[in-house]
PDB file of C-alpha atoms and ligand atoms in Angstrom:
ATOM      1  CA  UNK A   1      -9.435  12.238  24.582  1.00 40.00           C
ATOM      2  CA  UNK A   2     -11.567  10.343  21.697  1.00 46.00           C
ATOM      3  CA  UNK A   3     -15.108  11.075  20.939  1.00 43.00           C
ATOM      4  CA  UNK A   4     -17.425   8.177  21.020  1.00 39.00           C
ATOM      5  CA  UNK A   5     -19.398   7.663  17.747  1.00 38.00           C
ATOM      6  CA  UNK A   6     -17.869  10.201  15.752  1.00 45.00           C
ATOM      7  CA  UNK A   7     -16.365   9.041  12.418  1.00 75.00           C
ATOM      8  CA  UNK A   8     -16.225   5.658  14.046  1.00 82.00           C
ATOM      9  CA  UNK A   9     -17.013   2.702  11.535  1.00 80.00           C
ATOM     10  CA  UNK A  10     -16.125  -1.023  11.305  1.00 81.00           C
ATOM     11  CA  UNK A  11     -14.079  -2.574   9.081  1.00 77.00           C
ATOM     12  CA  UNK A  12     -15.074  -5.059   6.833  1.00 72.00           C
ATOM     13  CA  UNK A  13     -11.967  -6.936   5.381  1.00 70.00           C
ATOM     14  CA  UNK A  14     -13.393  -7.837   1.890  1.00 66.00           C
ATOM     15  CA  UNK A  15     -14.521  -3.938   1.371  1.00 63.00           C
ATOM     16  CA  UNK A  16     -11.156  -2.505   1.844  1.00 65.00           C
ATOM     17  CA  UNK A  17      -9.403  -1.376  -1.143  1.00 66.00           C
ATOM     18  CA  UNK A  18      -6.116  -0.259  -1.699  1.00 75.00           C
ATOM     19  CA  UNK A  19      -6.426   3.710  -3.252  1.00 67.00           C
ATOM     20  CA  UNK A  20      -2.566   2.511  -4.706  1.00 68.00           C
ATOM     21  CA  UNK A  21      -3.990  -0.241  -7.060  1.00 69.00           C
ATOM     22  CA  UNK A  22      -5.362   1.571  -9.971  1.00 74.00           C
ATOM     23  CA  UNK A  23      -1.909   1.430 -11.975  1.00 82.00           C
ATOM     24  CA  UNK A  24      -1.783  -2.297 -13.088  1.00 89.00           C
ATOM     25  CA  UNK A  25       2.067  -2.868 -12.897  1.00 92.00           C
ATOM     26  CA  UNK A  26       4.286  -1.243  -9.963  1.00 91.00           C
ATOM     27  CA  UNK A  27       8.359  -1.192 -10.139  1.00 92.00           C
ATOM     28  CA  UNK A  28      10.212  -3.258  -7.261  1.00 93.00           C
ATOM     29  CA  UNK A  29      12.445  -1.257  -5.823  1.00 90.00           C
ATOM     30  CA  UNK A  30      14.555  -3.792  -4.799  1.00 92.00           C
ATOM     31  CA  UNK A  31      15.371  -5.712  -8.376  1.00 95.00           C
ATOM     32  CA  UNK A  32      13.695  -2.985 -10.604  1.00 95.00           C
ATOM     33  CA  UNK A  33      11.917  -5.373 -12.792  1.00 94.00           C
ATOM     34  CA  UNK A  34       8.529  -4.215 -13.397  1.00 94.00           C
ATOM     35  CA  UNK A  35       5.980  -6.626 -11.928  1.00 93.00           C
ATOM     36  CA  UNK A  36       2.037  -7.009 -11.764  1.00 92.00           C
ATOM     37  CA  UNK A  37       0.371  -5.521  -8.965  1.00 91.00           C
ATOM     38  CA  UNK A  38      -2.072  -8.349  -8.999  1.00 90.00           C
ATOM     39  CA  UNK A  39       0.409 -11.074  -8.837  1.00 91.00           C
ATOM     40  CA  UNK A  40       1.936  -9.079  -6.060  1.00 91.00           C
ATOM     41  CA  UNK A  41      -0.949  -8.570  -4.113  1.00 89.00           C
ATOM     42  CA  UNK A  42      -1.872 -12.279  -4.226  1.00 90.00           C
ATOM     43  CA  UNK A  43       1.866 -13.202  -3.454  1.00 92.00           C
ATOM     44  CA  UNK A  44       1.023 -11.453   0.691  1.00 92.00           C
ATOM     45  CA  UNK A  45       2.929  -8.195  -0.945  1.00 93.00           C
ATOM     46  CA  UNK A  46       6.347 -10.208  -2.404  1.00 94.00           C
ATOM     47  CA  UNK A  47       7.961  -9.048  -5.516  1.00 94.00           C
ATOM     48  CA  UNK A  48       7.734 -12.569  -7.496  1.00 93.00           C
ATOM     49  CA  UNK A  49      10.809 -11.268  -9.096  1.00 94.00           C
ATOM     50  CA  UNK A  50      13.250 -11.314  -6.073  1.00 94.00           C
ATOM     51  CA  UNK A  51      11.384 -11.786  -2.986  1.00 92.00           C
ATOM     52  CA  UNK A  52      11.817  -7.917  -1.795  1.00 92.00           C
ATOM     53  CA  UNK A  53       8.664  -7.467   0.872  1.00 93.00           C
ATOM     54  CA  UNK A  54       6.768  -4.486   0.406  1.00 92.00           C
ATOM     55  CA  UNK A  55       4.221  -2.868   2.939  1.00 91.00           C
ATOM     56  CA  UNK A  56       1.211  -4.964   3.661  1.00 94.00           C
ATOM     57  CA  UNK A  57      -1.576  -2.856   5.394  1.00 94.00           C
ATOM     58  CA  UNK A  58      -3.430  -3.946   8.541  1.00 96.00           C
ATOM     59  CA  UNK A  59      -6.822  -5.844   6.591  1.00 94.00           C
ATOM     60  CA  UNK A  60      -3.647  -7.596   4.530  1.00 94.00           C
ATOM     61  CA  UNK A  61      -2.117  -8.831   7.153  1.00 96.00           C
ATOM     62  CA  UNK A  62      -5.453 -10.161   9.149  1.00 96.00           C
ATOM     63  CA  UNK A  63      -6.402 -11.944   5.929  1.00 94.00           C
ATOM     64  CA  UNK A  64      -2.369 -13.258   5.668  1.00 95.00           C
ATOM     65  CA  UNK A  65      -2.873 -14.711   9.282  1.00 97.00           C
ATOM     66  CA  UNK A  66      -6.362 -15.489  10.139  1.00 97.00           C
ATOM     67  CA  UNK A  67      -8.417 -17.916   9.202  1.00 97.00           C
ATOM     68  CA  UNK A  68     -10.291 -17.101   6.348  1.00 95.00           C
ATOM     69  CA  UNK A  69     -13.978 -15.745   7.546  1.00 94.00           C
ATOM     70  CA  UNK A  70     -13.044 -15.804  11.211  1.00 96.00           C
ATOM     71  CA  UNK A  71     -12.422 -11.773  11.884  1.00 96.00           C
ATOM     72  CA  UNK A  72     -14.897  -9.731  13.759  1.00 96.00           C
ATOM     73  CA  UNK A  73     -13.995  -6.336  14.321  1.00 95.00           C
ATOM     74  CA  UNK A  74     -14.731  -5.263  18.204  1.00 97.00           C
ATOM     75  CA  UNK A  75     -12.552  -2.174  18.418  1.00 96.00           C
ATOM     76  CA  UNK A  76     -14.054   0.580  20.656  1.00 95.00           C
ATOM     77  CA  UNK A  77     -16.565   3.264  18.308  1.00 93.00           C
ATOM     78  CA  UNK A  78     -13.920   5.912  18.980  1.00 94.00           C
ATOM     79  CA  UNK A  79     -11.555   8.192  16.740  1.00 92.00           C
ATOM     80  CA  UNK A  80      -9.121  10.479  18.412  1.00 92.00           C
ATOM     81  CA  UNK A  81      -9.803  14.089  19.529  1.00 91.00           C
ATOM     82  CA  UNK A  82      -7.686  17.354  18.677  1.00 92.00           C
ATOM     83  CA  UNK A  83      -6.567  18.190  22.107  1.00 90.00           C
ATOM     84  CA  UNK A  84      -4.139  20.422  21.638  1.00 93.00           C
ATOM     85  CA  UNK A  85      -5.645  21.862  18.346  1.00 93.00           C
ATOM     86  CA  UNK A  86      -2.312  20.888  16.711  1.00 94.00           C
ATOM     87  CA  UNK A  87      -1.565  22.548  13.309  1.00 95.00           C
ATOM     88  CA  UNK A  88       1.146  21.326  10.542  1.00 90.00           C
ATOM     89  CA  UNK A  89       3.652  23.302   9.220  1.00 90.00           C
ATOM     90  CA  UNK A  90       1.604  23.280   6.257  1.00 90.00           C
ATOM     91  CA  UNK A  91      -1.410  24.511   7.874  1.00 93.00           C
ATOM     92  CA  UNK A  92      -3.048  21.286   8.194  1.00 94.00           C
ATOM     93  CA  UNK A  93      -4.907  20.261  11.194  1.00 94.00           C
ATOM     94  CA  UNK A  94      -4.688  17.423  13.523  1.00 95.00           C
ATOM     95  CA  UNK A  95      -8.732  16.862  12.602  1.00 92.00           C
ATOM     96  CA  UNK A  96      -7.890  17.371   9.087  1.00 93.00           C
ATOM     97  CA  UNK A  97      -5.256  14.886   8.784  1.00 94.00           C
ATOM     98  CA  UNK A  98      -7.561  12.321  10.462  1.00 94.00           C
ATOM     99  CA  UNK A  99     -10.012  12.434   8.069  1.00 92.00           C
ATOM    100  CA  UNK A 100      -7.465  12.595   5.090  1.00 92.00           C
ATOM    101  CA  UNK A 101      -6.345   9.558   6.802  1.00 93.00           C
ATOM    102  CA  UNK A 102      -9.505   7.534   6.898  1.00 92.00           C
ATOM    103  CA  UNK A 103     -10.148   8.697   3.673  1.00 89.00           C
ATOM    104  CA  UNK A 104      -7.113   7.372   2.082  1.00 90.00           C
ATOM    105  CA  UNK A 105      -6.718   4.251   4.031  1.00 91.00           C
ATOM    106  CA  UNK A 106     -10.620   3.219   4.193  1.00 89.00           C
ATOM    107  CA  UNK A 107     -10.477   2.813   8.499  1.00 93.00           C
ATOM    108  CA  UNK A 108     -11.542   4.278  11.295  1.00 93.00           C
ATOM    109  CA  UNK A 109      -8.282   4.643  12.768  1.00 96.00           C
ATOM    110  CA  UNK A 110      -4.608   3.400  12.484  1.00 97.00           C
ATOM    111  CA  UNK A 111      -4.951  -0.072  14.539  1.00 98.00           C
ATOM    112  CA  UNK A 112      -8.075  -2.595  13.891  1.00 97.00           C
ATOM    113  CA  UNK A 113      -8.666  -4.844  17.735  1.00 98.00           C
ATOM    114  CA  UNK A 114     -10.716  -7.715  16.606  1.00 97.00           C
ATOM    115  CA  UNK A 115     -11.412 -11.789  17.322  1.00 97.00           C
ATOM    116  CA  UNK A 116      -9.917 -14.174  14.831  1.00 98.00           C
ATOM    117  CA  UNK A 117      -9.482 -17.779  14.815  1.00 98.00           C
ATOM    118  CA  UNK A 118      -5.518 -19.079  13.609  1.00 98.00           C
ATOM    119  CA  UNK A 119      -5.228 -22.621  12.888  1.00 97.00           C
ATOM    120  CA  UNK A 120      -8.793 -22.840  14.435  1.00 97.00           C
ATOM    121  CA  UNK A 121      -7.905 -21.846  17.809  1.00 97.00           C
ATOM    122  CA  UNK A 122      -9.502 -18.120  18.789  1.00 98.00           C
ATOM    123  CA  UNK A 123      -7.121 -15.364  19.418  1.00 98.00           C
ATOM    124  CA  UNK A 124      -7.720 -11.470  19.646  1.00 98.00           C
ATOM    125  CA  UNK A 125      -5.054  -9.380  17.152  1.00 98.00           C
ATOM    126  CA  UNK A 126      -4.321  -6.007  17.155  1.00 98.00           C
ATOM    127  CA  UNK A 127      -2.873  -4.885  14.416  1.00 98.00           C
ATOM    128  CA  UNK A 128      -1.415  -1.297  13.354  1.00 98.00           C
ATOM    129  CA  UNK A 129      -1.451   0.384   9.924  1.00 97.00           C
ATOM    130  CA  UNK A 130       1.181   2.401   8.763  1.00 96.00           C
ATOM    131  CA  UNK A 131      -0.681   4.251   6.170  1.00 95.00           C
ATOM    132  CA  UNK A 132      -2.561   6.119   8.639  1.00 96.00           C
ATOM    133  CA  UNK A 133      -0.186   8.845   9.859  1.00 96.00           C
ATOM    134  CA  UNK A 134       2.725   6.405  10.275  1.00 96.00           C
ATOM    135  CA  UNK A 135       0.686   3.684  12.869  1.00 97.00           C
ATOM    136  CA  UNK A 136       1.500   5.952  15.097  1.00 97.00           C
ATOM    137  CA  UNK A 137       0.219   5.580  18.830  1.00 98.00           C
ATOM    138  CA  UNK A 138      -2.041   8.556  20.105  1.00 97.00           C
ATOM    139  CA  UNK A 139      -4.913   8.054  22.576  1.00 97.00           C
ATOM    140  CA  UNK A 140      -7.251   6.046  20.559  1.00 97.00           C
ATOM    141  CA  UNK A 141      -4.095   3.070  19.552  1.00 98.00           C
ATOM    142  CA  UNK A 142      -3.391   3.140  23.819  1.00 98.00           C
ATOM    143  CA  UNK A 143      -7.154   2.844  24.390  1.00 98.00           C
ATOM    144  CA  UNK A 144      -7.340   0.462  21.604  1.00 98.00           C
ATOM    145  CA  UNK A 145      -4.601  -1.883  22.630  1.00 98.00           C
ATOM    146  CA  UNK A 146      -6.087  -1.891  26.400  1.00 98.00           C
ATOM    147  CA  UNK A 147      -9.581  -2.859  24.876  1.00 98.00           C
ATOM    148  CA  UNK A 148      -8.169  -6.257  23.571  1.00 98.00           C
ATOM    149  CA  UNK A 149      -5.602  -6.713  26.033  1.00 98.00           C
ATOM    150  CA  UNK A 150      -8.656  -6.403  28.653  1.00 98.00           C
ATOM    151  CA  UNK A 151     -11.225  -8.686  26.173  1.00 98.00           C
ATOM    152  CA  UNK A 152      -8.250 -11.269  26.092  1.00 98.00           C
ATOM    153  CA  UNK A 153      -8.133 -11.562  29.456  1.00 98.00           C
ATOM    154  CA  UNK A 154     -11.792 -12.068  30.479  1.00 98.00           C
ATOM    155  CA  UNK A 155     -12.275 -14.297  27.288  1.00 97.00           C
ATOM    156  CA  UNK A 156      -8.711 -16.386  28.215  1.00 97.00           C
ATOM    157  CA  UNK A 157      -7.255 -16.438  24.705  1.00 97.00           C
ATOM    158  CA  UNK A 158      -4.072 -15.370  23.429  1.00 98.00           C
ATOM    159  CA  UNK A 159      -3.110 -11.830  22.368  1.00 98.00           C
ATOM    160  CA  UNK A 160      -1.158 -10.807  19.518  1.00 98.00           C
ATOM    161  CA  UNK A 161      -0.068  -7.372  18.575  1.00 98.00           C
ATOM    162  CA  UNK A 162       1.605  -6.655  14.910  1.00 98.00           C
ATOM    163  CA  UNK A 163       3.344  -3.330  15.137  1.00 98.00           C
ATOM    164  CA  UNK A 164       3.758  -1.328  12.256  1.00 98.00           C
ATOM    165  CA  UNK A 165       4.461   2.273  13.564  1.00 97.00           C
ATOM    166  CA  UNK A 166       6.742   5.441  13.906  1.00 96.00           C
ATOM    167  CA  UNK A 167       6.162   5.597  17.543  1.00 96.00           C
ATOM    168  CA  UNK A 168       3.971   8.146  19.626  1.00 96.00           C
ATOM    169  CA  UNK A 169       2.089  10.223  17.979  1.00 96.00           C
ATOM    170  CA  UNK A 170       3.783  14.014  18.271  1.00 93.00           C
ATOM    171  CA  UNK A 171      -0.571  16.089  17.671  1.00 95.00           C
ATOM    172  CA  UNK A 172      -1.406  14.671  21.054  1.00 96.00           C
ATOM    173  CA  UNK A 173       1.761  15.703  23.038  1.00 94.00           C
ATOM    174  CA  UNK A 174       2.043  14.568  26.209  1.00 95.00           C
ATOM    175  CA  UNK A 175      -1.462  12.668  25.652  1.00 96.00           C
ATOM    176  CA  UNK A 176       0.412  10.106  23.336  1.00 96.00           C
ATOM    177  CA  UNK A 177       3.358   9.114  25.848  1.00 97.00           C
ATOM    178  CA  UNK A 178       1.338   8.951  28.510  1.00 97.00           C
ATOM    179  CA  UNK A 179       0.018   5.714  25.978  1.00 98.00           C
ATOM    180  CA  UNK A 180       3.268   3.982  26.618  1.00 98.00           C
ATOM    181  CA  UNK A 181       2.737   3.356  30.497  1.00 98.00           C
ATOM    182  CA  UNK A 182      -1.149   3.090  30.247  1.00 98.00           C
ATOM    183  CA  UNK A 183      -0.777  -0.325  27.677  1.00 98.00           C
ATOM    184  CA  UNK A 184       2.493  -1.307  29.650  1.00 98.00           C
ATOM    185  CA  UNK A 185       0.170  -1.247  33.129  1.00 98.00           C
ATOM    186  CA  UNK A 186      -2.704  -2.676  31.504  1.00 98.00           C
ATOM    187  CA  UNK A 187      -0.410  -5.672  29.783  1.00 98.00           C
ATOM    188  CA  UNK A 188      -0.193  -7.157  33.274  1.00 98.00           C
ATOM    189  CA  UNK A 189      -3.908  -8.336  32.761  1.00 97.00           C
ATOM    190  CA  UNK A 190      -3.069 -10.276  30.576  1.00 97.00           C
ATOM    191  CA  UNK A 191       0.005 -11.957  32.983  1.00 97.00           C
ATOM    192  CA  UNK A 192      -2.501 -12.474  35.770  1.00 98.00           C
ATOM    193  CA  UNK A 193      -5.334 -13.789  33.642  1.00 97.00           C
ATOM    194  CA  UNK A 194      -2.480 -16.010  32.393  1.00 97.00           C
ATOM    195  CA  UNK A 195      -3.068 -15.713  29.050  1.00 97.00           C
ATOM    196  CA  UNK A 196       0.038 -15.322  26.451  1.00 98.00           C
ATOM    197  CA  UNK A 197       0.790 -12.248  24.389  1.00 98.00           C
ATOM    198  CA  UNK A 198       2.508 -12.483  21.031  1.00 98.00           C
ATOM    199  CA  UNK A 199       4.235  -9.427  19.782  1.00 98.00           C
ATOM    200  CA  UNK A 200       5.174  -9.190  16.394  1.00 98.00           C
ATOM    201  CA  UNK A 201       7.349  -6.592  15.080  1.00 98.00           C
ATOM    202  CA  UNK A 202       7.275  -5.378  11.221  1.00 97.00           C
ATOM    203  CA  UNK A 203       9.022  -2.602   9.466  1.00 95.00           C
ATOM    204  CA  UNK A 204       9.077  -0.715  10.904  1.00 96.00           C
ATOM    205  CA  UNK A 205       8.273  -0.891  15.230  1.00 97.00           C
ATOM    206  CA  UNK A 206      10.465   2.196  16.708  1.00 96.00           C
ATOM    207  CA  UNK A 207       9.951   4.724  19.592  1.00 96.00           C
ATOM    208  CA  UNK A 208       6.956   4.873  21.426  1.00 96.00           C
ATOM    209  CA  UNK A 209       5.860   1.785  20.833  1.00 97.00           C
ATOM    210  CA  UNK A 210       8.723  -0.044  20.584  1.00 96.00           C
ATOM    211  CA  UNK A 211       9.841   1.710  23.864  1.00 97.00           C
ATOM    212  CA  UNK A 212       6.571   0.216  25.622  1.00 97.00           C
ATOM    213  CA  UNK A 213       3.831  -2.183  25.068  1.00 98.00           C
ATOM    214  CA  UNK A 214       5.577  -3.896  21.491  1.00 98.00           C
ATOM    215  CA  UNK A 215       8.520  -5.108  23.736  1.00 97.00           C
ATOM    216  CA  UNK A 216       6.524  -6.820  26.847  1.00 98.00           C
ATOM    217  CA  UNK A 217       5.196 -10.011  24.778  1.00 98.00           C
ATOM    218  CA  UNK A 218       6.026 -13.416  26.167  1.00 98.00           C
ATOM    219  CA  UNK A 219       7.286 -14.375  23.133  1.00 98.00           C
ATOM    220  CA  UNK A 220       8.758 -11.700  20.536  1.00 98.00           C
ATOM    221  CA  UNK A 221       8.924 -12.276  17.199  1.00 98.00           C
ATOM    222  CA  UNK A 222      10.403  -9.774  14.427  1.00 98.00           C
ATOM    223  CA  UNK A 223       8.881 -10.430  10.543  1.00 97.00           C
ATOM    224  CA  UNK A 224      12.168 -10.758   8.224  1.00 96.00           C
ATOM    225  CA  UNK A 225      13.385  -7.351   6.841  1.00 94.00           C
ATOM    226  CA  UNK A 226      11.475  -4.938  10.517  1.00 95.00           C
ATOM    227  CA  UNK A 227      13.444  -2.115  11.769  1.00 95.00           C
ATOM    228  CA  UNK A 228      13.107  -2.594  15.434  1.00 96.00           C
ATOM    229  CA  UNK A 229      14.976   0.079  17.622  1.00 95.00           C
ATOM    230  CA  UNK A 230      14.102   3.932  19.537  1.00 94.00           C
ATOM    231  CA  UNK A 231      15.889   6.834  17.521  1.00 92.00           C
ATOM    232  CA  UNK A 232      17.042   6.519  14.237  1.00 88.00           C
ATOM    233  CA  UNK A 233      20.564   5.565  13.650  1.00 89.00           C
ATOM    234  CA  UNK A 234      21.980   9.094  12.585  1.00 89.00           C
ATOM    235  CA  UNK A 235      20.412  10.829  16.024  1.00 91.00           C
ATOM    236  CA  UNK A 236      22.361   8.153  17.852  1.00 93.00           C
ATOM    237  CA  UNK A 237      25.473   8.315  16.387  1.00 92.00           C
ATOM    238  CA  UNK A 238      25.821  11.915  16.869  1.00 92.00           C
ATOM    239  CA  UNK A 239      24.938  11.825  20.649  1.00 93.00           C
ATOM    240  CA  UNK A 240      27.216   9.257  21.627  1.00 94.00           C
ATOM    241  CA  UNK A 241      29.745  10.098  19.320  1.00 94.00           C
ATOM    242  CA  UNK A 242      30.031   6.401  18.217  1.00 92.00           C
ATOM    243  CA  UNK A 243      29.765   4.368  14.975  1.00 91.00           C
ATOM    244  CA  UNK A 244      27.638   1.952  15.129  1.00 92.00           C
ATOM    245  CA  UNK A 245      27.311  -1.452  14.013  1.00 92.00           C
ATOM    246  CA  UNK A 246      25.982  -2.172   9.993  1.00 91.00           C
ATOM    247  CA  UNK A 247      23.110  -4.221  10.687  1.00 93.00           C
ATOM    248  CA  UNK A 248      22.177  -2.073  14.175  1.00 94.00           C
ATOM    249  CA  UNK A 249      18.325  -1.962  14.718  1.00 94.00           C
ATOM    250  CA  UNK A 250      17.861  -4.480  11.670  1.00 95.00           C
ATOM    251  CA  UNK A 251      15.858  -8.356  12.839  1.00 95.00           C
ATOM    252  CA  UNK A 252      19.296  -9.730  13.073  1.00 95.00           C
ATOM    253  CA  UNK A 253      20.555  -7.658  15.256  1.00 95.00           C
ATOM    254  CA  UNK A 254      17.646  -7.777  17.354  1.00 96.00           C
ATOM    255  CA  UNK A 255      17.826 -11.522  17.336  1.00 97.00           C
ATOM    256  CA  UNK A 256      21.560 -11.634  18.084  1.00 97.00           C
ATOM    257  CA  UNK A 257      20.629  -9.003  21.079  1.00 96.00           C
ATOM    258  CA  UNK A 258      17.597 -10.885  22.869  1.00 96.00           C
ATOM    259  CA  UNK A 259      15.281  -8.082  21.491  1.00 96.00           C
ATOM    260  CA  UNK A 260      13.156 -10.934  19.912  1.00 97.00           C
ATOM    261  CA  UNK A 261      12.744 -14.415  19.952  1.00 98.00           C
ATOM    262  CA  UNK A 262      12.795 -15.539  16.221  1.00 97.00           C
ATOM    263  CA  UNK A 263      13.108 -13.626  12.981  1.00 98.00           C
ATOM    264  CA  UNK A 264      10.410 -15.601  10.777  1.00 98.00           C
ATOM    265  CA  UNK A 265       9.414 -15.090   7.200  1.00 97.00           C
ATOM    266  CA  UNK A 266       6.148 -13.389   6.393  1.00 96.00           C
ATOM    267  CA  UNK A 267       5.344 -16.659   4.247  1.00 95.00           C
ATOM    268  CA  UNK A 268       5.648 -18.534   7.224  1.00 97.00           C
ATOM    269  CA  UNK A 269       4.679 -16.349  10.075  1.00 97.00           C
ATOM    270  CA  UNK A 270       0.910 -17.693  10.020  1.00 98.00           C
ATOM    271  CA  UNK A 271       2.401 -21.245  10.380  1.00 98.00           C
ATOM    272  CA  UNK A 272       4.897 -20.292  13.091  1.00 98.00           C
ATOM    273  CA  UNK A 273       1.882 -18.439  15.010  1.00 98.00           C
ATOM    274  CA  UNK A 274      -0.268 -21.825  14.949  1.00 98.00           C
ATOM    275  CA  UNK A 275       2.734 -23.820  16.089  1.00 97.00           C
ATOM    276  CA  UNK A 276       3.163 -21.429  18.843  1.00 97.00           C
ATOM    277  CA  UNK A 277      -0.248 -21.207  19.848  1.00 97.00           C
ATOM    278  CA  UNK A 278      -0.434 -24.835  19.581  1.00 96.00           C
ATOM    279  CA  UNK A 279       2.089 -24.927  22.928  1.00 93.00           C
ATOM    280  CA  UNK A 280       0.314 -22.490  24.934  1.00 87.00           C
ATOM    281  CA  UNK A 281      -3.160 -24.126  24.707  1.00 70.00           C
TER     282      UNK A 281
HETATM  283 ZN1   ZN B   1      11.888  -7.385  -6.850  1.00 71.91          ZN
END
């Protein structure tokens, strides 16, 4: 259910802006110092004051992990449809909210597909942005996924997904979940072209997505500080009548449960992915 050509345009990493940077200084809401956006930004989105991580968005993290000048975006000219003709409580459309989105976060859609090169060896990333109506997965993030998944495959280099999402996107109904078995089936390309997938999990990767294709990488690896579970903690509790562990759903605990393989820093998760990719080829 996307439109071809439509609103569709490319990103080009060095012309995406935040809209959030015209105030100079920003509070940390961590330590509550006041610190300088600037030296924030250029510190991959760390308070210098305490170390608190705050949101990076998906051109910040393809310029914190590839190598500098190596990303071409080849995601599919498509922007999702309004199928249902979905309309907010507030009266807003489905349509409406897309182009609010674009407009605010300067891309075509909530997940950029492109090639990269880490540590000089080529990879294809996918990689989610939470601005744009919570990363969450309709038809065009499914289709999306399957276009690198599939391009990874025939080009035999590794995939790597970096979730940042709410889950399935509610405007496309049925549309979205079907999303969770189309990238699950289409993973297995990647398993019989032989080719590894690295999923990496951010703050936050729940429902939908973390329910389906974020789950089914070879190796799993959660950034320090992701939320990584399926309902929120307060919807669980009351259905099972249980209390649940302090740190449930937090990298730890995924960790500690086999959820993920390592829980790495965002500092170091560029060097962890070329020592990783430096065993698989
Ligand atoms: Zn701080």
């Amino acid at each position: 259910m996307a439109i071809f050509g439509k609103k569709y345009f490319k990103v080009e990493l060095d012309r995406v802006e935040r809209k959030d940077d015209e105030a100079l200084w920003m509070k940390c809401k961590a330590c509550h110092e006041l610190v300088f956006k600037k030296k924030v930004r250029e510190n991959n989105n760390i308070c210098p004051k305490c170390g608190e991580y705050f949101f990076l968005t998906a051109p910040e993290r393809i310029q914190l992990l590839a190598d500098p000048d190596s990303f071409e975006d080849i995601s599919r000219p498509i922007v999702a449809a309004d199928p249902l003709g979905f309309v907010d409580e507030d009266g807003q459309s489905y349509s409406e909210k897309i182009k609010k989105a674009q407009e605010e976060t300067g891309l075509a859609n909530e997940i950029i597909v492109g090639r990269a090169r880490i540590g000089g060896r080529p990879v294809i990333v996918a990689v989610m942005d939470f601005r744009f109506i919570g990363g969450s997965m309709g038809s065009v993030m499914g289709e999306q996924i399957c276009h690198g998944m599939e391009r990874a495959a025939q080009e035999r280099v590794p995939f790597i997904l970096i979730s940042a999402t709410g889950g399935a996107r509610m405007h496309e109904g049925i549309l979205s979940l079907m999303q969770m078995a189309k990238t699950s089936a289409c993973r297995k390309k990647l398993a019989d072209a032989r080719v590894p997938f690295i999923s990496i999990m951010t703050y936050p990767t729940t429902a939908g997505v973390e329910a389906s294709i974020a789950s089914l990488g070879d190796i799993a690896l959660a950034e320090k500080g992701a939320l990584i579970g399926f309902t929120g903690r307060r919807v669980i509790q009351q259905t099972i009548k249980q209390d649940l562990p302090e740190d449930f759903q937090t990298d730890r605990f995924a960790f500690e449960h086999g959820i993920v393989d390592n829980v790495v820093r965002r500092e170091s998760l560029r060097d962890e992915l070329i020592r990783i990719l430096k065993f698989f080829v």
